[in-house]
Short mmCIF file of C-alpha atoms in Angstrom, two decimals:
data_model
loop_
_atom_site.label_atom_id
_atom_site.label_comp_id
_atom_site.label_asym_id
_atom_site.label_seq_id
_atom_site.Cartn_x
_atom_site.Cartn_y
_atom_site.Cartn_z
CA MET A 1 -35.24 13.64 7.64
CA VAL A 2 -34.10 10.31 8.96
CA LYS A 3 -32.93 10.09 12.96
CA LEU A 4 -30.01 7.49 13.63
CA THR A 5 -28.06 6.33 16.80
CA PHE A 6 -24.63 5.02 16.01
CA VAL A 7 -23.51 3.13 19.35
CA GLY A 8 -19.60 3.92 20.25
CA ALA A 9 -17.15 0.83 21.11
CA ASP A 10 -16.71 2.61 24.47
CA GLY A 11 -21.01 2.72 24.70
CA ARG A 12 -21.56 6.59 23.95
CA THR A 13 -24.25 7.59 21.89
CA TYR A 14 -24.50 9.73 18.97
CA PRO A 15 -28.03 10.84 17.59
CA VAL A 16 -27.41 12.37 14.31
CA ASP A 17 -29.87 13.57 11.78
CA ILE A 18 -29.65 13.10 8.07
CA GLU A 19 -31.66 13.88 4.80
CA ALA A 20 -33.28 10.82 3.48
CA GLY A 21 -31.22 8.75 0.75
CA SER A 22 -28.14 9.52 2.32
CA SER A 23 -25.93 6.59 3.45
CA ALA A 24 -25.12 5.81 6.68
CA ARG A 25 -21.38 6.42 6.23
CA ASP A 26 -22.16 10.25 5.13
CA ALA A 27 -24.64 10.37 8.56
CA ALA A 28 -21.54 9.59 10.58
CA LEU A 29 -18.41 11.49 8.51
CA CYS A 30 -21.14 14.78 8.43
CA ASN A 31 -21.75 14.57 12.19
CA ASP A 32 -17.97 13.84 13.18
CA VAL A 33 -19.22 10.18 14.43
CA PRO A 34 -16.06 8.96 15.74
CA GLY A 35 -15.07 5.55 14.86
CA ILE A 36 -15.92 5.39 10.76
CA ASP A 37 -13.09 6.13 8.23
CA GLY A 38 -15.44 5.49 5.30
CA ASP A 39 -11.60 5.52 3.31
CA CYS A 40 -12.64 4.67 0.01
CA GLY A 41 -15.66 7.32 -0.66
CA GLY A 42 -18.66 5.52 -0.12
CA VAL A 43 -18.05 3.41 -2.80
CA CYS A 44 -17.84 -0.29 -1.21
CA ALA A 45 -14.04 -0.78 -1.65
CA CYS A 46 -12.39 -0.20 1.59
CA ALA A 47 -14.83 -1.58 4.36
CA THR A 48 -13.44 0.96 6.71
CA CYS A 49 -16.89 2.26 7.55
CA HIS A 50 -17.87 -1.77 9.28
CA VAL A 51 -21.10 -1.30 11.53
CA HIS A 52 -23.25 -3.88 13.77
CA VAL A 53 -26.50 -3.19 13.71
CA ASP A 54 -28.53 -3.52 16.13
CA SER A 55 -30.23 -6.49 16.44
CA ALA A 56 -33.48 -5.04 16.48
CA TRP A 57 -32.97 -3.39 12.90
CA ILE A 58 -31.14 -5.99 11.03
CA ASP A 59 -34.14 -7.35 9.85
CA ARG A 60 -34.87 -4.08 8.34
CA VAL A 61 -31.83 -2.94 6.82
CA GLY A 62 -30.89 -6.28 5.81
CA ARG A 63 -28.26 -9.25 5.94
CA LEU A 64 -25.17 -8.88 3.75
CA ALA A 65 -25.91 -10.49 0.43
CA GLU A 66 -24.01 -13.43 -0.15
CA GLY A 67 -21.36 -13.35 -3.23
CA SER A 68 -21.71 -9.16 -3.18
CA MET A 69 -18.67 -6.86 -3.19
CA GLU A 70 -19.41 -5.98 0.39
CA SER A 71 -19.57 -9.42 1.61
CA GLU A 72 -16.20 -10.22 -0.25
CA LEU A 73 -14.48 -7.18 1.62
CA LEU A 74 -15.85 -7.63 5.03
CA GLN A 75 -14.53 -10.94 5.50
CA PHE A 76 -11.36 -9.53 5.94
CA ALA A 77 -12.79 -7.03 8.68
CA GLU A 78 -11.80 -7.99 12.27
CA GLY A 79 -14.23 -8.80 14.07
CA ALA A 80 -16.96 -8.92 11.47
CA THR A 81 -20.41 -11.01 12.23
CA GLU A 82 -23.30 -12.15 10.81
CA ASP A 83 -24.78 -8.56 11.77
CA SER A 84 -21.97 -6.70 10.17
CA ARG A 85 -22.90 -4.23 7.44
CA LEU A 86 -20.72 -1.42 5.97
CA ALA A 87 -22.27 2.05 6.72
CA CYS A 88 -22.11 3.18 2.63
CA GLN A 89 -24.10 0.64 1.72
CA ILE A 90 -27.10 1.32 4.21
CA ALA A 91 -29.50 3.49 2.85
CA LEU A 92 -31.13 6.04 5.01
CA GLU A 93 -34.90 5.94 3.88
CA ALA A 94 -37.84 6.77 6.09
CA ASP A 95 -38.46 2.76 7.11
CA LEU A 96 -35.11 3.37 8.73
CA ASP A 97 -36.20 6.31 11.12
CA GLY A 98 -34.73 5.05 14.56
CA LEU A 99 -31.87 3.14 13.57
CA VAL A 100 -29.29 2.06 15.77
CA LEU A 101 -26.01 1.04 14.69
CA HIS A 102 -23.08 0.03 16.61
CA VAL A 103 -19.71 1.36 15.90
CA PRO A 104 -16.37 -1.55 15.96
CA ALA A 105 -13.47 -0.15 18.14
CA GLN A 106 -11.11 0.05 15.14
CA GLN A 107 -12.11 -0.10 11.52
CA TYR A 108 -9.23 -1.90 9.34
CA MET B 1 15.83 -7.39 -20.45
CA ALA B 2 19.34 -6.33 -21.29
CA THR B 3 18.05 -2.90 -22.45
CA LEU B 4 16.56 -2.39 -19.23
CA ALA B 5 20.16 -2.19 -17.67
CA ASN B 6 21.48 0.07 -20.01
CA GLU B 7 18.39 2.22 -20.49
CA SER B 8 19.80 4.64 -17.80
CA LEU B 9 22.58 4.94 -19.36
CA ALA B 10 21.20 6.83 -22.14
CA PRO B 11 21.01 10.43 -22.03
CA GLU B 12 17.42 11.76 -21.34
CA LEU B 13 16.30 15.26 -20.21
CA ASP B 14 12.52 15.39 -20.09
CA THR B 15 10.86 18.85 -20.05
CA PRO B 16 7.20 19.55 -20.11
CA GLN B 17 7.77 20.84 -23.06
CA ARG B 18 9.90 17.95 -24.40
CA VAL B 19 6.88 15.45 -22.72
CA SER B 20 4.15 17.67 -24.58
CA SER B 21 5.56 17.21 -27.89
CA ILE B 22 6.04 12.92 -27.65
CA PRO B 23 3.62 11.78 -30.02
CA LEU B 24 1.22 9.95 -27.53
CA GLU B 25 1.47 6.69 -28.88
CA GLU B 26 5.01 6.61 -28.17
CA ILE B 27 4.25 7.26 -24.77
CA ASP B 28 5.63 3.90 -22.92
CA VAL B 29 5.57 4.93 -19.08
CA SER B 30 7.03 1.83 -17.88
CA ARG B 31 10.80 3.01 -18.48
CA PRO B 32 12.41 2.65 -15.29
CA SER B 33 14.97 5.17 -15.99
CA LEU B 34 11.56 7.83 -15.46
CA PHE B 35 11.00 6.55 -11.96
CA GLN B 36 14.53 6.81 -11.04
CA ASN B 37 14.80 10.48 -12.73
CA ASP B 38 11.70 11.11 -11.23
CA THR B 39 10.41 12.83 -14.28
CA ILE B 40 7.11 10.38 -14.50
CA GLY B 41 5.27 13.05 -12.99
CA LEU B 42 5.02 15.15 -16.24
CA PHE B 43 4.14 11.65 -18.62
CA PHE B 44 1.36 10.59 -16.12
CA GLU B 45 -0.33 14.20 -16.20
CA ARG B 46 -0.31 14.23 -19.72
CA LEU B 47 -1.92 10.97 -20.28
CA ARG B 48 -4.34 11.85 -17.48
CA ARG B 49 -5.26 15.04 -19.22
CA GLU B 50 -5.04 13.90 -23.28
CA ASP B 51 -5.38 9.88 -22.91
CA PRO B 52 -6.45 8.48 -19.22
CA VAL B 53 -6.96 4.95 -20.56
CA HIS B 54 -3.64 4.48 -23.08
CA TYR B 55 -2.14 1.67 -24.73
CA CYS B 56 1.22 1.51 -25.25
CA ALA B 57 1.62 -1.02 -28.31
CA GLU B 58 5.49 -1.95 -27.52
CA SER B 59 7.61 -1.86 -24.67
CA ALA B 60 10.32 -3.78 -22.54
CA TYR B 61 6.85 -6.12 -20.86
CA GLY B 62 5.08 -6.06 -23.99
CA PRO B 63 1.44 -4.20 -24.96
CA TYR B 64 -0.21 -3.03 -21.63
CA TRP B 65 -3.02 -0.34 -21.09
CA SER B 66 -2.34 2.44 -18.89
CA VAL B 67 -5.06 3.67 -16.64
CA THR B 68 -3.98 6.81 -14.99
CA ARG B 69 -7.17 8.62 -13.00
CA PHE B 70 -8.20 8.70 -9.80
CA ASP B 71 -11.75 7.22 -10.74
CA ASP B 72 -10.84 4.92 -12.95
CA ILE B 73 -8.20 3.34 -11.22
CA MET B 74 -10.80 2.63 -8.19
CA ALA B 75 -12.91 0.92 -11.06
CA VAL B 76 -10.36 -1.62 -12.29
CA ASP B 77 -9.44 -2.32 -8.53
CA THR B 78 -12.97 -3.12 -7.50
CA ASN B 79 -13.66 -5.21 -10.65
CA HIS B 80 -11.93 -8.34 -10.01
CA LYS B 81 -14.39 -10.13 -11.81
CA VAL B 82 -13.04 -8.99 -14.65
CA PHE B 83 -9.46 -7.79 -13.58
CA SER B 84 -7.75 -10.43 -12.71
CA SER B 85 -4.55 -10.60 -10.40
CA GLU B 86 -3.99 -14.25 -11.19
CA ALA B 87 -0.20 -15.03 -11.30
CA LYS B 88 -0.16 -17.25 -14.21
CA LEU B 89 -2.27 -14.67 -16.12
CA GLY B 90 0.86 -12.36 -15.67
CA GLY B 91 0.32 -11.28 -11.63
CA ILE B 92 -0.06 -8.18 -10.28
CA ALA B 93 3.20 -6.03 -11.98
CA ILE B 94 3.87 -5.12 -15.14
CA GLU B 95 6.16 -7.36 -15.43
CA ASP B 96 4.55 -10.41 -15.92
CA MET B 97 5.16 -13.30 -13.14
CA HIS B 98 6.18 -17.06 -13.95
CA ARG B 99 7.58 -15.20 -17.19
CA ASP B 100 10.62 -17.56 -17.86
CA GLN B 101 12.31 -20.71 -16.55
CA SER B 102 14.91 -18.59 -14.64
CA ASN B 103 12.38 -16.57 -12.81
CA LEU B 104 10.65 -18.73 -9.45
CA GLU B 105 6.89 -19.97 -10.24
CA LEU B 106 5.98 -18.30 -7.27
CA GLU B 107 2.54 -18.52 -5.72
CA MET B 108 1.30 -15.70 -3.72
CA PHE B 109 -2.29 -14.56 -2.50
CA ILE B 110 -2.04 -11.04 -3.94
CA ALA B 111 -2.13 -12.56 -7.51
CA MET B 112 -4.88 -15.25 -6.79
CA ASP B 113 -8.35 -14.58 -7.37
CA PRO B 114 -10.98 -15.75 -5.02
CA PRO B 115 -11.77 -18.43 -3.95
CA LYS B 116 -7.84 -19.31 -3.16
CA HIS B 117 -7.13 -15.60 -2.31
CA ASP B 118 -10.28 -15.44 0.31
CA ALA B 119 -8.96 -18.68 2.32
CA GLN B 120 -5.28 -17.83 2.54
CA ARG B 121 -5.82 -14.22 3.28
CA LYS B 122 -8.23 -14.59 5.85
CA ALA B 123 -5.39 -17.28 7.55
CA VAL B 124 -2.80 -14.13 7.87
CA THR B 125 -4.73 -11.45 8.59
CA PRO B 126 -4.89 -11.59 12.39
CA ALA B 127 -1.34 -10.57 12.79
CA VAL B 128 -1.68 -7.43 11.29
CA ALA B 129 -5.44 -6.51 12.42
CA PRO B 130 -6.21 -3.78 14.78
CA SER B 131 -6.09 -5.51 18.03
CA ASN B 132 -2.83 -7.38 17.37
CA LEU B 133 -0.99 -3.52 16.74
CA LEU B 134 -1.90 -2.85 19.99
CA LEU B 135 0.37 -5.20 21.32
CA LEU B 136 2.71 -4.51 18.95
CA GLU B 137 2.94 -1.01 19.78
CA PRO B 138 5.04 -0.28 22.53
CA VAL B 139 7.67 -3.02 21.12
CA ILE B 140 7.93 -0.69 17.90
CA ARG B 141 8.05 2.64 19.83
CA GLU B 142 10.62 1.26 22.11
CA ARG B 143 12.86 0.21 18.42
CA ALA B 144 12.19 3.67 17.15
CA ALA B 145 13.32 5.39 20.46
CA GLU B 146 16.63 3.06 20.12
CA ILE B 147 17.23 4.04 16.50
CA LEU B 148 16.88 7.78 16.66
CA ASP B 149 18.90 7.96 19.91
CA SER B 150 21.89 6.49 18.45
CA LEU B 151 21.62 8.82 15.64
CA PRO B 152 24.89 11.51 15.56
CA VAL B 153 23.50 15.41 15.62
CA GLY B 154 25.04 17.62 13.41
CA GLU B 155 26.56 15.43 10.96
CA ASP B 156 25.87 14.34 7.96
CA ILE B 157 23.48 10.65 8.03
CA ASP B 158 22.05 8.64 4.91
CA TRP B 159 18.07 8.69 6.59
CA VAL B 160 17.50 5.30 4.62
CA GLN B 161 20.09 3.50 5.96
CA SER B 162 20.49 4.81 9.32
CA VAL B 163 16.13 5.13 10.01
CA SER B 164 14.13 3.93 7.56
CA VAL B 165 15.51 0.05 6.73
CA GLU B 166 16.55 -0.20 10.59
CA LEU B 167 12.65 0.53 11.66
CA THR B 168 11.09 -1.60 8.68
CA THR B 169 13.59 -4.53 9.34
CA MET B 170 13.04 -4.47 13.28
CA THR B 171 9.06 -4.25 12.80
CA LEU B 172 9.31 -7.03 10.31
CA ALA B 173 11.35 -9.37 12.51
CA THR B 174 8.78 -9.09 15.33
CA LEU B 175 6.04 -9.87 13.24
CA PHE B 176 7.48 -12.79 12.08
CA ASP B 177 9.79 -13.15 15.24
CA PHE B 178 12.89 -13.62 13.28
CA PRO B 179 16.05 -14.45 14.90
CA TRP B 180 17.69 -11.11 15.90
CA GLU B 181 21.36 -10.85 15.00
CA GLU B 182 19.99 -12.09 11.36
CA ARG B 183 16.95 -9.68 10.84
CA ALA B 184 19.34 -7.77 7.91
CA LYS B 185 18.32 -11.22 5.39
CA LEU B 186 14.75 -9.97 5.88
CA THR B 187 15.41 -6.58 4.45
CA ARG B 188 18.00 -8.24 1.64
CA TRP B 189 15.29 -10.96 0.32
CA SER B 190 12.62 -8.31 0.34
CA ASP B 191 14.87 -5.91 -1.79
CA VAL B 192 15.81 -9.39 -4.27
CA THR B 193 12.58 -10.01 -4.77
CA THR B 194 11.24 -7.05 -6.38
CA ALA B 195 14.77 -6.55 -7.84
CA ILE B 196 15.63 -6.37 -11.90
CA PRO B 197 19.05 -6.92 -12.81
CA GLY B 198 20.96 -4.20 -13.52
CA SER B 199 19.40 -2.46 -10.36
CA GLY B 200 22.33 -2.60 -8.56
CA ILE B 201 20.71 -5.56 -6.14
CA VAL B 202 21.14 -8.42 -8.54
CA GLU B 203 23.25 -9.39 -11.84
CA SER B 204 20.99 -11.73 -12.74
CA TYR B 205 17.25 -13.91 -12.55
CA GLU B 206 19.50 -16.40 -11.81
CA GLN B 207 21.20 -15.11 -8.81
CA ARG B 208 17.92 -13.43 -8.04
CA ARG B 209 16.14 -17.23 -8.05
CA GLU B 210 19.10 -18.67 -6.38
CA GLU B 211 18.98 -15.81 -2.64
CA LEU B 212 15.04 -16.42 -2.58
CA ILE B 213 16.11 -20.56 -2.96
CA GLY B 214 18.23 -19.67 0.41
CA CYS B 215 15.07 -17.61 1.57
CA ALA B 216 13.01 -20.55 1.32
CA MET B 217 15.17 -22.75 3.09
CA TYR B 218 15.96 -20.56 6.16
CA PHE B 219 12.12 -20.01 6.74
CA LYS B 220 11.78 -24.10 6.24
CA ASP B 221 13.62 -24.46 9.25
CA LEU B 222 11.73 -22.12 11.39
CA TRP B 223 8.40 -23.19 9.82
CA GLU B 224 9.20 -27.01 10.88
CA GLN B 225 10.34 -25.40 14.58
CA ARG B 226 7.07 -23.81 14.74
CA ILE B 227 4.80 -26.91 13.44
CA ASP B 228 2.51 -27.87 15.87
CA LYS B 229 3.18 -25.22 18.97
CA PRO B 230 -0.25 -23.31 18.81
CA GLY B 231 -0.76 -19.95 20.55
CA GLY B 232 2.15 -18.02 18.66
CA ASN B 233 0.98 -15.00 17.25
CA ASP B 234 3.76 -14.33 14.99
CA LEU B 235 2.95 -14.57 11.27
CA ILE B 236 4.90 -18.06 10.75
CA SER B 237 3.22 -19.53 13.41
CA MET B 238 -0.06 -18.50 12.04
CA MET B 239 0.53 -19.84 8.36
CA THR B 240 1.62 -23.07 10.23
CA ASN B 241 -1.52 -23.63 12.33
CA SER B 242 -4.23 -22.46 9.75
CA PRO B 243 -5.83 -25.53 8.01
CA ALA B 244 -5.83 -22.49 4.63
CA THR B 245 -2.10 -22.53 4.83
CA ARG B 246 -0.54 -25.23 6.40
CA ASP B 247 -0.51 -27.85 3.55
CA MET B 248 0.86 -25.29 1.26
CA PRO B 249 3.19 -26.49 -1.48
CA PHE B 250 6.57 -25.36 -2.04
CA LEU B 251 6.35 -22.45 -3.89
CA GLU B 252 3.05 -20.91 -2.44
CA PHE B 253 5.00 -20.98 0.82
CA LEU B 254 7.57 -19.01 -0.30
CA GLY B 255 5.42 -16.79 -2.27
CA ASN B 256 3.37 -16.04 0.06
CA LEU B 257 6.41 -15.29 2.92
CA LEU B 258 8.09 -12.98 -0.08
CA LEU B 259 4.80 -11.29 -0.02
CA LEU B 260 4.44 -10.34 3.28
CA ILE B 261 7.75 -9.38 3.72
CA VAL B 262 7.96 -7.14 0.66
CA GLY B 263 4.26 -5.58 2.10
CA GLY B 264 6.00 -5.01 5.12
CA ASN B 265 9.28 -3.46 3.80
CA ASP B 266 9.79 -1.59 0.92
CA THR B 267 6.70 0.63 0.92
CA THR B 268 6.99 1.17 4.73
CA ARG B 269 10.63 2.22 4.70
CA ASN B 270 10.26 4.75 1.31
CA SER B 271 7.34 6.74 3.29
CA ILE B 272 9.68 7.11 6.30
CA SER B 273 12.16 8.59 3.54
CA GLY B 274 9.87 10.47 1.69
CA GLY B 275 7.85 12.09 4.47
CA VAL B 276 11.37 13.83 5.45
CA LEU B 277 11.41 14.84 1.72
CA ALA B 278 8.17 16.32 1.61
CA LEU B 279 8.40 17.92 4.40
CA ASN B 280 12.25 19.30 3.11
CA ARG B 281 10.10 20.43 0.01
CA HIS B 282 7.40 22.08 1.60
CA PRO B 283 8.92 23.95 4.61
CA ASP B 284 5.75 26.05 5.14
CA GLN B 285 4.23 22.52 6.06
CA TYR B 286 7.29 21.52 8.14
CA ARG B 287 6.62 25.07 10.12
CA LYS B 288 3.09 23.37 10.62
CA LEU B 289 3.67 20.58 11.85
CA ARG B 290 6.29 21.92 14.71
CA GLU B 291 3.69 24.27 15.62
CA ASP B 292 0.68 21.68 16.22
CA PRO B 293 2.46 17.62 16.55
CA SER B 294 -1.14 16.16 16.39
CA LEU B 295 -1.46 17.20 12.87
CA ILE B 296 0.96 13.82 12.65
CA ALA B 297 -2.44 12.14 12.25
CA SER B 298 -3.26 13.56 8.93
CA MET B 299 0.51 13.87 7.99
CA VAL B 300 0.90 9.73 8.06
CA PRO B 301 -1.70 9.10 5.54
CA GLU B 302 -0.86 12.69 3.33
CA ILE B 303 3.09 10.87 3.26
CA ILE B 304 1.77 7.86 2.00
CA ARG B 305 -0.28 9.76 -0.91
CA TRP B 306 2.79 11.69 -1.45
CA GLN B 307 5.35 8.92 -1.58
CA THR B 308 3.10 6.57 -3.26
CA PRO B 309 5.68 3.46 -2.56
CA LEU B 310 3.85 1.12 -4.93
CA THR B 311 3.43 2.99 -8.15
CA HIS B 312 1.11 0.48 -9.68
CA MET B 313 -0.73 -2.44 -9.53
CA ARG B 314 -1.39 -4.88 -12.72
CA ARG B 315 -4.60 -6.80 -13.57
CA THR B 316 -5.13 -8.92 -16.59
CA ALA B 317 -8.56 -8.93 -18.74
CA LEU B 318 -10.66 -12.07 -18.19
CA GLU B 319 -12.87 -10.85 -21.11
CA ASP B 320 -13.41 -8.07 -23.55
CA THR B 321 -14.64 -4.86 -22.14
CA GLU B 322 -15.48 -1.42 -22.75
CA PHE B 323 -13.49 0.82 -20.38
CA GLY B 324 -12.93 4.38 -20.82
CA GLY B 325 -13.98 4.90 -24.40
CA LYS B 326 -11.41 2.14 -25.65
CA ARG B 327 -12.08 -1.66 -26.34
CA ILE B 328 -9.91 -3.84 -23.63
CA ARG B 329 -9.58 -7.16 -25.15
CA LYS B 330 -9.34 -10.89 -23.25
CA GLY B 331 -5.98 -11.01 -22.28
CA ASP B 332 -4.66 -7.17 -21.93
CA LYS B 333 -2.29 -6.13 -19.74
CA VAL B 334 -4.18 -3.32 -17.19
CA VAL B 335 -1.79 -1.08 -15.06
CA MET B 336 -3.16 1.20 -12.82
CA TRP B 337 -0.93 3.57 -11.70
CA TYR B 338 -1.30 4.66 -8.33
CA LEU B 339 1.21 7.14 -8.47
CA SER B 340 -0.88 9.19 -11.20
CA GLY B 341 -4.22 8.83 -9.67
CA ASN B 342 -3.04 10.25 -6.37
CA ARG B 343 -2.02 13.28 -8.47
CA ASP B 344 -5.70 13.70 -9.58
CA GLU B 345 -6.42 16.80 -9.23
CA THR B 346 -10.08 15.76 -10.46
CA VAL B 347 -10.36 14.50 -7.24
CA ILE B 348 -7.42 15.39 -5.03
CA ASP B 349 -6.88 19.36 -4.09
CA ARG B 350 -3.79 20.56 -5.25
CA ALA B 351 -2.30 17.14 -5.60
CA GLU B 352 0.61 17.79 -6.31
CA GLU B 353 1.37 19.00 -3.03
CA PHE B 354 2.41 18.21 0.19
CA ILE B 355 -0.18 19.05 3.08
CA VAL B 356 -0.25 17.79 6.24
CA ASP B 357 -3.69 18.71 7.32
CA ARG B 358 -5.56 17.78 4.27
CA PRO B 359 -9.14 17.03 4.89
CA ASN B 360 -10.05 13.08 4.42
CA PRO B 361 -6.43 12.45 3.85
CA ARG B 362 -6.77 8.50 4.14
CA HIS B 363 -8.45 9.23 0.39
CA HIS B 364 -5.79 8.22 -1.71
CA LEU B 365 -5.04 4.94 -3.70
CA SER B 366 -1.64 3.74 -2.45
CA PHE B 367 -3.31 0.54 -0.94
CA GLY B 368 -5.45 -0.18 -3.07
CA TYR B 369 -9.26 -0.84 -3.25
CA GLY B 370 -10.97 -3.67 -3.51
CA ILE B 371 -10.28 -7.57 -1.88
CA HIS B 372 -6.29 -6.73 -3.06
CA ARG B 373 -6.15 -4.16 -0.32
CA CYS B 374 -3.20 -3.70 1.63
CA MET B 375 -3.32 -5.75 4.15
CA GLY B 376 -0.80 -4.26 6.66
CA ASN B 377 -2.43 -0.71 5.72
CA ARG B 378 -2.70 -0.18 9.28
CA LEU B 379 0.51 -1.19 10.52
CA ALA B 380 1.73 0.98 7.91
CA GLU B 381 0.18 3.86 9.48
CA LEU B 382 1.00 2.86 12.89
CA GLN B 383 5.15 2.66 12.29
CA LEU B 384 5.06 6.17 10.32
CA ARG B 385 2.92 7.76 13.17
CA ILE B 386 5.17 5.93 16.20
CA ILE B 387 8.40 7.42 13.89
CA TRP B 388 7.27 10.72 13.57
CA GLU B 389 6.09 11.14 17.55
CA GLU B 390 9.64 10.41 18.37
CA ILE B 391 10.87 12.42 16.02
CA GLN B 392 9.11 15.25 17.07
CA LYS B 393 10.48 14.50 20.70
CA ARG B 394 14.09 14.67 19.62
CA PHE B 395 15.06 16.71 16.70
CA ARG B 396 13.78 20.07 15.78
CA PHE B 397 14.89 19.90 12.16
CA VAL B 398 15.66 16.81 9.81
CA GLU B 399 17.29 18.63 7.03
CA VAL B 400 17.68 17.38 3.92
CA VAL B 401 21.61 18.25 2.93
CA ALA B 402 21.59 16.54 -0.81
CA GLU B 403 19.71 15.61 -3.44
CA PRO B 404 18.36 11.86 -2.70
CA GLU B 405 18.95 8.76 -4.88
CA ARG B 406 16.21 7.20 -6.66
CA LEU B 407 15.83 3.32 -7.22
CA LEU B 408 16.06 2.28 -10.50
CA SER B 409 11.82 0.57 -10.83
CA ASN B 410 8.93 0.88 -12.15
CA PHE B 411 7.68 -0.98 -9.58
CA VAL B 412 8.85 0.15 -5.91
CA ARG B 413 9.02 3.83 -5.70
CA GLY B 414 12.16 3.97 -3.64
CA LEU B 415 14.63 6.26 -2.65
CA THR B 416 18.03 4.43 -2.05
CA ARG B 417 19.81 7.32 -0.25
CA LEU B 418 18.82 10.83 1.56
CA PRO B 419 21.35 12.55 3.30
CA VAL B 420 20.15 14.31 5.99
CA ARG B 421 21.85 16.29 8.96
CA LEU B 422 19.59 16.32 12.35
CA HIS B 423 19.32 19.35 14.46
CA ALA B 424 18.20 19.27 17.91
CA HIS B 425 15.46 21.23 19.58
#
């Protein structure tokens, strides 16, 4: 199992556990974390699982790859920044145990 | 194209038996009458089962591929490097853009590939992004309340004209900060943009061209009034003040305006009408909604799935490619039938049914996926949520009292008339 914490736009924290290999999107949806929609089913097609990776973790998670589908989608998301990722594209392996992700106010 | 106009006159009874006996290669799901008669579902059901990536060699729109399963549609929609939206290659609907000289060669970002698409879309996105919608919500609610309060209880009225058209037109006028008394023009231009001659909306492509030029001239005036006046958060001010859009050539200016008008009009209008029809066809679901109004949240995306207000989007293959066991060649027209994918039982449980508390209701194709995914999707949901919250406050039952009439179109899945009677609490 991998542990991670989602921080809501209102500052509330949601610690969750999920099987290694799952995506951060699935971790949020399986644990009813509010604010992650994930409309497309987790296949990097909609940008409704937008998260900001905590600054302490961004290097380990990795930044958006330029020219990727993920970056093409996120360019239209409201409030996207350098630390933005799609949660469906973050695979939770043991090296990300303890990860902190910030959920934006709304998904779009 | 004259055949299109006459086709609806031909008697045609599509029963499941008849549809199952047509040779596969003769199936042409582009015929607008199939949508007007609402028998198209029989054809899609067969294609999904027997030939999910189907080639139609001859149609009024030339040869085309139909992609009918949910996952295949998702795969085409997210592969814009192979499947192009470019207007000059034909654009985004089964009927080619830039088809002949009587058609305006409109340019709009929905019918562009990156990088131009990206810059233009970014310029107008903030108008319909969630933070701007928070500002719009009270205005839309006030207008929805006024519309519903003006309706007579116990009399037969047309829901399409009285509510669906009114609310979407008012919202659009708000988004554009359009002269209020003239807002009916927006509805007209929206209808004209997607109309085929003979549908009862325009008589010819020449008429369409003339009316759209009139639209452009009208907006050009508004544009000139708002240019160099920063700060406006209406769509015209955003376009005049963004470097990506302010110096657009005329046909690009008109194209993008029409995109925003059609995108925000037909689609939501028909979802507002479709929701009333869906609840009447599924009385158990209407009962559930009455008992628990909080179900509006999951009902709204379910309405958008069930109605699928745009039946399809089209792409053009940029290279030879294998897809679904078929050989698609460079230049081929590929149609993603969202209406069919939204009825795909392998992805959506009891897909034919309207279920107000469906789990995961936003997992539908009506907004498309990938870089062209509907920019106004949250605004559409907002309008539907507000109208249903206000309906539930006022009326126990919006009763459909006669069969609806449907639009003759293979692109907009529309209701032109929906007779209802309102019952108060």
